[in-house]
Short mmCIF file of C-alpha atoms in Angstrom, two decimals:
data_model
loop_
_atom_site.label_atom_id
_atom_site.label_comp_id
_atom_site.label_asym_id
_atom_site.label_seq_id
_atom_site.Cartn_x
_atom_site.Cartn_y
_atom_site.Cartn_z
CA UNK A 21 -11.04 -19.22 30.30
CA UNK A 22 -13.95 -18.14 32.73
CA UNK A 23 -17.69 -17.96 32.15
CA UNK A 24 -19.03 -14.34 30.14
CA UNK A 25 -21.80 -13.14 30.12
CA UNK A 26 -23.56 -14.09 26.31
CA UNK A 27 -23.71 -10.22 25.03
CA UNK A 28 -20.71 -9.28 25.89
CA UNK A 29 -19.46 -12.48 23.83
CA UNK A 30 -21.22 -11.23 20.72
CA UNK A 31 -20.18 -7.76 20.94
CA UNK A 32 -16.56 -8.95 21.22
CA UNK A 33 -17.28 -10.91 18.01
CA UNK A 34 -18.69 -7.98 16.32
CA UNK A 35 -22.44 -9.08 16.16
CA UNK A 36 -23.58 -5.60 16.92
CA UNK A 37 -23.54 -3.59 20.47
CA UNK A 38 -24.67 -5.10 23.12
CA UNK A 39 -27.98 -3.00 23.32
CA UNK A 40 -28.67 -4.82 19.42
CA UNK A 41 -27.62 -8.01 20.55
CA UNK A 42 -29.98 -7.97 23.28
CA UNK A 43 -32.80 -6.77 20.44
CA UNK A 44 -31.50 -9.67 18.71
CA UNK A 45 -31.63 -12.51 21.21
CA UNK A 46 -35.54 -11.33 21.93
CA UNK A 47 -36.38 -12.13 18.63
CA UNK A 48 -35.03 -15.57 18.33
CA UNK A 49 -32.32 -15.00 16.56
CA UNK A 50 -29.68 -16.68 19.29
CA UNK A 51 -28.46 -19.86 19.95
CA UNK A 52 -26.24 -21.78 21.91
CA UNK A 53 -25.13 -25.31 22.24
CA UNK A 54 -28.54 -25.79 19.82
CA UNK A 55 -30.96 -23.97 21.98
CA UNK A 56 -32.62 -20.08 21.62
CA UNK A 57 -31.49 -18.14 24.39
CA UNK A 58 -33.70 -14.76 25.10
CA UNK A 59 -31.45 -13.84 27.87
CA UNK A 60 -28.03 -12.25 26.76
CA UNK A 61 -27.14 -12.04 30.76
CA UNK A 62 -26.76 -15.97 30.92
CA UNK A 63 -22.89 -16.49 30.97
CA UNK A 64 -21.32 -19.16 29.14
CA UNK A 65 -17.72 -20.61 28.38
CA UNK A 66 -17.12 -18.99 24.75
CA UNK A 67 -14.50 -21.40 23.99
CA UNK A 68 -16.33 -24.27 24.56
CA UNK A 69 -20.04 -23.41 24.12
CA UNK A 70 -21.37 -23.70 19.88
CA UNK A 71 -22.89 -20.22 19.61
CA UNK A 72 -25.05 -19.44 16.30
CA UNK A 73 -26.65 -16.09 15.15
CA UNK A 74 -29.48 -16.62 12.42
CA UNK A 75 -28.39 -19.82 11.79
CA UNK A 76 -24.22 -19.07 11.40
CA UNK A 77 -22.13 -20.41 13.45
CA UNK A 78 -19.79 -18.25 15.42
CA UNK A 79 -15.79 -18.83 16.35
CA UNK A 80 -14.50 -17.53 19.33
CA UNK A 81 -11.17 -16.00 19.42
CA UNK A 82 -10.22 -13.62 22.21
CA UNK A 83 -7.60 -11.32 20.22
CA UNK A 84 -8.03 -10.07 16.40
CA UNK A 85 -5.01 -9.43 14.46
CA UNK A 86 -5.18 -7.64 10.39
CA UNK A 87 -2.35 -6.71 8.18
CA UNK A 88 -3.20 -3.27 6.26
CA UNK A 89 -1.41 -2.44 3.47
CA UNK A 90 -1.72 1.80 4.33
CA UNK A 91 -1.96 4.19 1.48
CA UNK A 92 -0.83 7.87 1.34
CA UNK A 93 -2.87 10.01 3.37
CA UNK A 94 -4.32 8.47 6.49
CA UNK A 95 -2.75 8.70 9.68
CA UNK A 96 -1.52 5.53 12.47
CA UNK A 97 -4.69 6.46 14.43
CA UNK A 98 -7.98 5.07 15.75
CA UNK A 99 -9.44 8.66 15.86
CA UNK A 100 -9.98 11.51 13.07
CA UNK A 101 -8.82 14.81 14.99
CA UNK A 102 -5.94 15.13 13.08
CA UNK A 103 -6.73 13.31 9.37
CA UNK A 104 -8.97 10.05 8.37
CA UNK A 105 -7.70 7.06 10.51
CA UNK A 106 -6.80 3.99 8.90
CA UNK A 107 -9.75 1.93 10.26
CA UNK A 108 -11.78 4.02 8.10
CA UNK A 109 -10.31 1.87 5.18
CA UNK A 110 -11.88 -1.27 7.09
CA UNK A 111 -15.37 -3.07 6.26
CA UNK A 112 -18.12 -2.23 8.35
CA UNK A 113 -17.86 -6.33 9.21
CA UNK A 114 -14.07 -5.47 10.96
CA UNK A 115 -15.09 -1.93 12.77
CA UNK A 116 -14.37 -2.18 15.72
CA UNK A 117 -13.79 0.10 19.10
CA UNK A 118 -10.58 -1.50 20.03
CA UNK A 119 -8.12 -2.13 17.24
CA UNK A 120 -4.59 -1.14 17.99
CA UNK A 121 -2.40 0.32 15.17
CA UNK A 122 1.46 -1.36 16.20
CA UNK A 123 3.81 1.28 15.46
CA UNK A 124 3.64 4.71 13.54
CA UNK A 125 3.88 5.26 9.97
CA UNK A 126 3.69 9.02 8.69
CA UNK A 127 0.53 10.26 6.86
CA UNK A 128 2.83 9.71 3.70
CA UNK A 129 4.22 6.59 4.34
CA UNK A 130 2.72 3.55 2.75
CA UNK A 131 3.05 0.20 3.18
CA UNK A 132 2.83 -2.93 6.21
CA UNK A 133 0.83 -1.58 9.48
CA UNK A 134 -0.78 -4.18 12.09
CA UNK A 135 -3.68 -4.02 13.53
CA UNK A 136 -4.16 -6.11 16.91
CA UNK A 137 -6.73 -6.17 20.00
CA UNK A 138 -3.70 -7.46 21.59
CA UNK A 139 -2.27 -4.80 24.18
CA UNK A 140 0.44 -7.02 25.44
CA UNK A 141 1.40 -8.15 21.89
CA UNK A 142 1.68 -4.43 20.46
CA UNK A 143 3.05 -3.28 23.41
CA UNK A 144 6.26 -5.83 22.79
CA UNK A 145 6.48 -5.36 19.11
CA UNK A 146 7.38 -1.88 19.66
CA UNK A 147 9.35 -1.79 23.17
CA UNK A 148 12.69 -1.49 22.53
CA UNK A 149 13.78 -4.60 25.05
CA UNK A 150 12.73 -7.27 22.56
CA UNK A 151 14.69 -5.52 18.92
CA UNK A 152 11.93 -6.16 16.39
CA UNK A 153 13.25 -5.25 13.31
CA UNK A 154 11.14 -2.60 10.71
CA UNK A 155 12.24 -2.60 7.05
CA UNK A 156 11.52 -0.25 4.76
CA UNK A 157 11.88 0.64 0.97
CA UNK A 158 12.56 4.34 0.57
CA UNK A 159 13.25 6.49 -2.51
CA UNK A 160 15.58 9.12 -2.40
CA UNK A 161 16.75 12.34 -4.22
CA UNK A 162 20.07 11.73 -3.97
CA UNK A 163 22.07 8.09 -4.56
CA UNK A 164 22.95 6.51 -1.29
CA UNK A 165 27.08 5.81 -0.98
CA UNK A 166 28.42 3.13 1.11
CA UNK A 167 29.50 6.06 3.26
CA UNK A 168 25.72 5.68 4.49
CA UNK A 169 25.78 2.37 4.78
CA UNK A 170 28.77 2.64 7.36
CA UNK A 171 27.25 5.79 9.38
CA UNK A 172 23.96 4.19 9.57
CA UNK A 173 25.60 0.63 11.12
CA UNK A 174 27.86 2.78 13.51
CA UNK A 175 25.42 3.63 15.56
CA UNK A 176 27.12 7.46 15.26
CA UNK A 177 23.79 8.98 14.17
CA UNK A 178 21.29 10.37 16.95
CA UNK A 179 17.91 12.39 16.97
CA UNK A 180 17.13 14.54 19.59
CA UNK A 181 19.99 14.43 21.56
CA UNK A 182 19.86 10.85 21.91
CA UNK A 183 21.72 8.53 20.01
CA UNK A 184 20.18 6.02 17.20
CA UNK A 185 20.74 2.04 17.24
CA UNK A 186 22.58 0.48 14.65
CA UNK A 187 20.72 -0.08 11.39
CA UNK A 188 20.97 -1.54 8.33
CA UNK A 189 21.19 0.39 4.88
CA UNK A 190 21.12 -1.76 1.70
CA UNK A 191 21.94 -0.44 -2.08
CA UNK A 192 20.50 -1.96 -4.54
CA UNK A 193 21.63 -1.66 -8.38
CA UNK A 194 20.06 2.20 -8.36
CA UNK A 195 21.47 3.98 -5.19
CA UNK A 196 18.38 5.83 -5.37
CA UNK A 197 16.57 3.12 -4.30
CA UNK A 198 17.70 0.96 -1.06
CA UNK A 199 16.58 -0.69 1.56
CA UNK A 200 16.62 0.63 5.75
CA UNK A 201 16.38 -1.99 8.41
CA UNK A 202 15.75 0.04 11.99
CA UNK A 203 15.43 -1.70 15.98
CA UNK A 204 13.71 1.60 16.30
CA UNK A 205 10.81 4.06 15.90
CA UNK A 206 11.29 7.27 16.50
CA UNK A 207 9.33 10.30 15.13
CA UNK A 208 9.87 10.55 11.16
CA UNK A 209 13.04 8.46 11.69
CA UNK A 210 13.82 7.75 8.08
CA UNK A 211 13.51 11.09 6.97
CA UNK A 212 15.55 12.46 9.34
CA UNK A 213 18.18 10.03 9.16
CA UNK A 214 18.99 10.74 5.19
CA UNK A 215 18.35 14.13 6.14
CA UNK A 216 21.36 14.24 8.50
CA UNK A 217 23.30 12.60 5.53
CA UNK A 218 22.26 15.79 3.16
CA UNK A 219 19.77 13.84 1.23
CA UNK A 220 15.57 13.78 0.79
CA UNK A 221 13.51 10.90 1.23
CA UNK A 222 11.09 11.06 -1.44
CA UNK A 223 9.07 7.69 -1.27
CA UNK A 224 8.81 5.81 2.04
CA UNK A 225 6.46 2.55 2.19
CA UNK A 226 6.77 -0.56 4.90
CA UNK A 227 8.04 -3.92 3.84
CA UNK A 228 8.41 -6.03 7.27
CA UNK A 229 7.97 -6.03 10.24
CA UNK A 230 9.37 -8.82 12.19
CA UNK A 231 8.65 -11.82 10.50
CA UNK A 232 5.66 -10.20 9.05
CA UNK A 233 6.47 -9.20 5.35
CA UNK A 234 3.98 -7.38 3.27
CA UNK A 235 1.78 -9.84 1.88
CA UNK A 236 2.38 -9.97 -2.07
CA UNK A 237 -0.83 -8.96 -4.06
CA UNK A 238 -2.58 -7.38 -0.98
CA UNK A 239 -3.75 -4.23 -2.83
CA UNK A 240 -3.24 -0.87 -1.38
CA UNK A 241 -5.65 0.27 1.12
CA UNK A 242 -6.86 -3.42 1.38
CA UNK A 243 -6.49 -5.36 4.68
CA UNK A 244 -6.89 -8.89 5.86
CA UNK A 245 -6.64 -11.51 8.45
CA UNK A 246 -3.40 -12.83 9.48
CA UNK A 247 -2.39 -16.40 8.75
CA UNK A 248 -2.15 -19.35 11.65
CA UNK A 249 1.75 -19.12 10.28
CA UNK A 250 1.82 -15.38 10.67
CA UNK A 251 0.53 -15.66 14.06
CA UNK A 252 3.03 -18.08 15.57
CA UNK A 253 5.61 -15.95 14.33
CA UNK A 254 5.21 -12.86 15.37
CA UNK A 255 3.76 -14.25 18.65
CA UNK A 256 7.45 -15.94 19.13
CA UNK A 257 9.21 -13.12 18.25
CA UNK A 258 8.76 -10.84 21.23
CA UNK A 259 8.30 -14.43 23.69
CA UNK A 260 4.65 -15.29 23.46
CA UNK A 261 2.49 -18.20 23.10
CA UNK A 262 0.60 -18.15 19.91
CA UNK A 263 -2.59 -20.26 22.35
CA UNK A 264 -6.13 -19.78 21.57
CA UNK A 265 -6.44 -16.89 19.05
#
């Protein structure tokens, strides 16, 4: 990549604003390649230059990518004008201006929810053209019947005048509890899918999306870095290249 200026490097690695990181590089507190730099206008290579703040070093990666695991009662959003927004559930260490939520889960729903900086990457997990699948467990009021299972894989279903892709509706030993595998996401899809069918959704969380299943153990509410694994996958499954990260 180009040359940056040095701020604008360490406010993209969450060191503080740029105005702080300015106060910061006054004081000393900045290095690079081993020497203090007072001057946060200098530009610099960040993939190549060894950048330290107090004495820590600093990686560069262009794009930031976390798996949440959403609770109840926040909404898909980046801003609080209609609920609390799920980055309020992040550290102070991860808050940051430009995180992406990649696709919609109700205020109800639980479960899987990416975060990315990556507009091209969020923008082809959720466009139609490339098919990435969404699984979900849901809870019902009613048992499912492999009547379901064959309406749902028809395609025959639509919302809102427009008809619904072919998905995938899996019973497990209690028909009360299945699994519902959608190329989709429209507006409280689920629901309205078992509605059509005369039944209730009554518990809706996230399991996968794409190759990225909900990580076991990662507590509700809790979020963390993606793996190097993680990455490549869901990088190749809408036609990226999983590069420099």
């Amino acid at each position: 990549m180009g040359k940056e200026r040095l701020d604008r490097v360490l406010s993209h690695l969450g060191v503080g604003s740029r105005s702080e990181v300015r106060r910061m590089a006054r004081a000393g507190r900045v290095k690079v390649d081993g020497q203090v730099v007072l001057d946060t206008s200098s530009k610099l290579d960040p993939e190549r230059a060894h950048i330290e703040v107090d004495g820590t070093p600093l990686a560069y990666r262009p794009y930031f990518h976390l798996v949440l695991n959403k609770p109840a009662g926040y909404i898909t959003s980046t801003r609080d004008k209609e609920g609390v927004p799920v980055t309020a559930l992040l550290p102070a260490s991860w808050q940051r201006p430009d995180w992406m939520p990649v696709g919609r889960l109700d205020k109800d729903t639980e479960g899987l929810l990416l975060l990315t900086t990556h507009g091209e990457l969020a923008h082809r997990l959720t466009h139609p053209r490339w098919k990435v699948p969404k699984r979900y467990y849901v809870e019902l009021e009613a048992p499912a019947t492999p009547e379901d299972v064959e309406v749902f894989a028809s395609g025959e279903l639509s919302l809102d005048g427009e008809p619904l892709k072919p998905a995938e509706l899996r019973l497990g030993p209690d028909p009360r509890r299945v699994e519902l595998t959608l190329l989709e996401g429209r507006f409280h899809q689920v629901k309205r899918m078992f509605a059509q069918r005369g039944n209730r959704v009554l518990y809706l969380r996230r399991v996968a999306f794409g190759p990225l299943e909900l990580p076991d153990g990662l507590p509700v509410g809790v979020a963390r870095a993606l793996s190097e694994a993680e990455l490549e996958a869901l990088y190749a499954a809408v036609g990226l290249v999983c590069g420099s990260r």
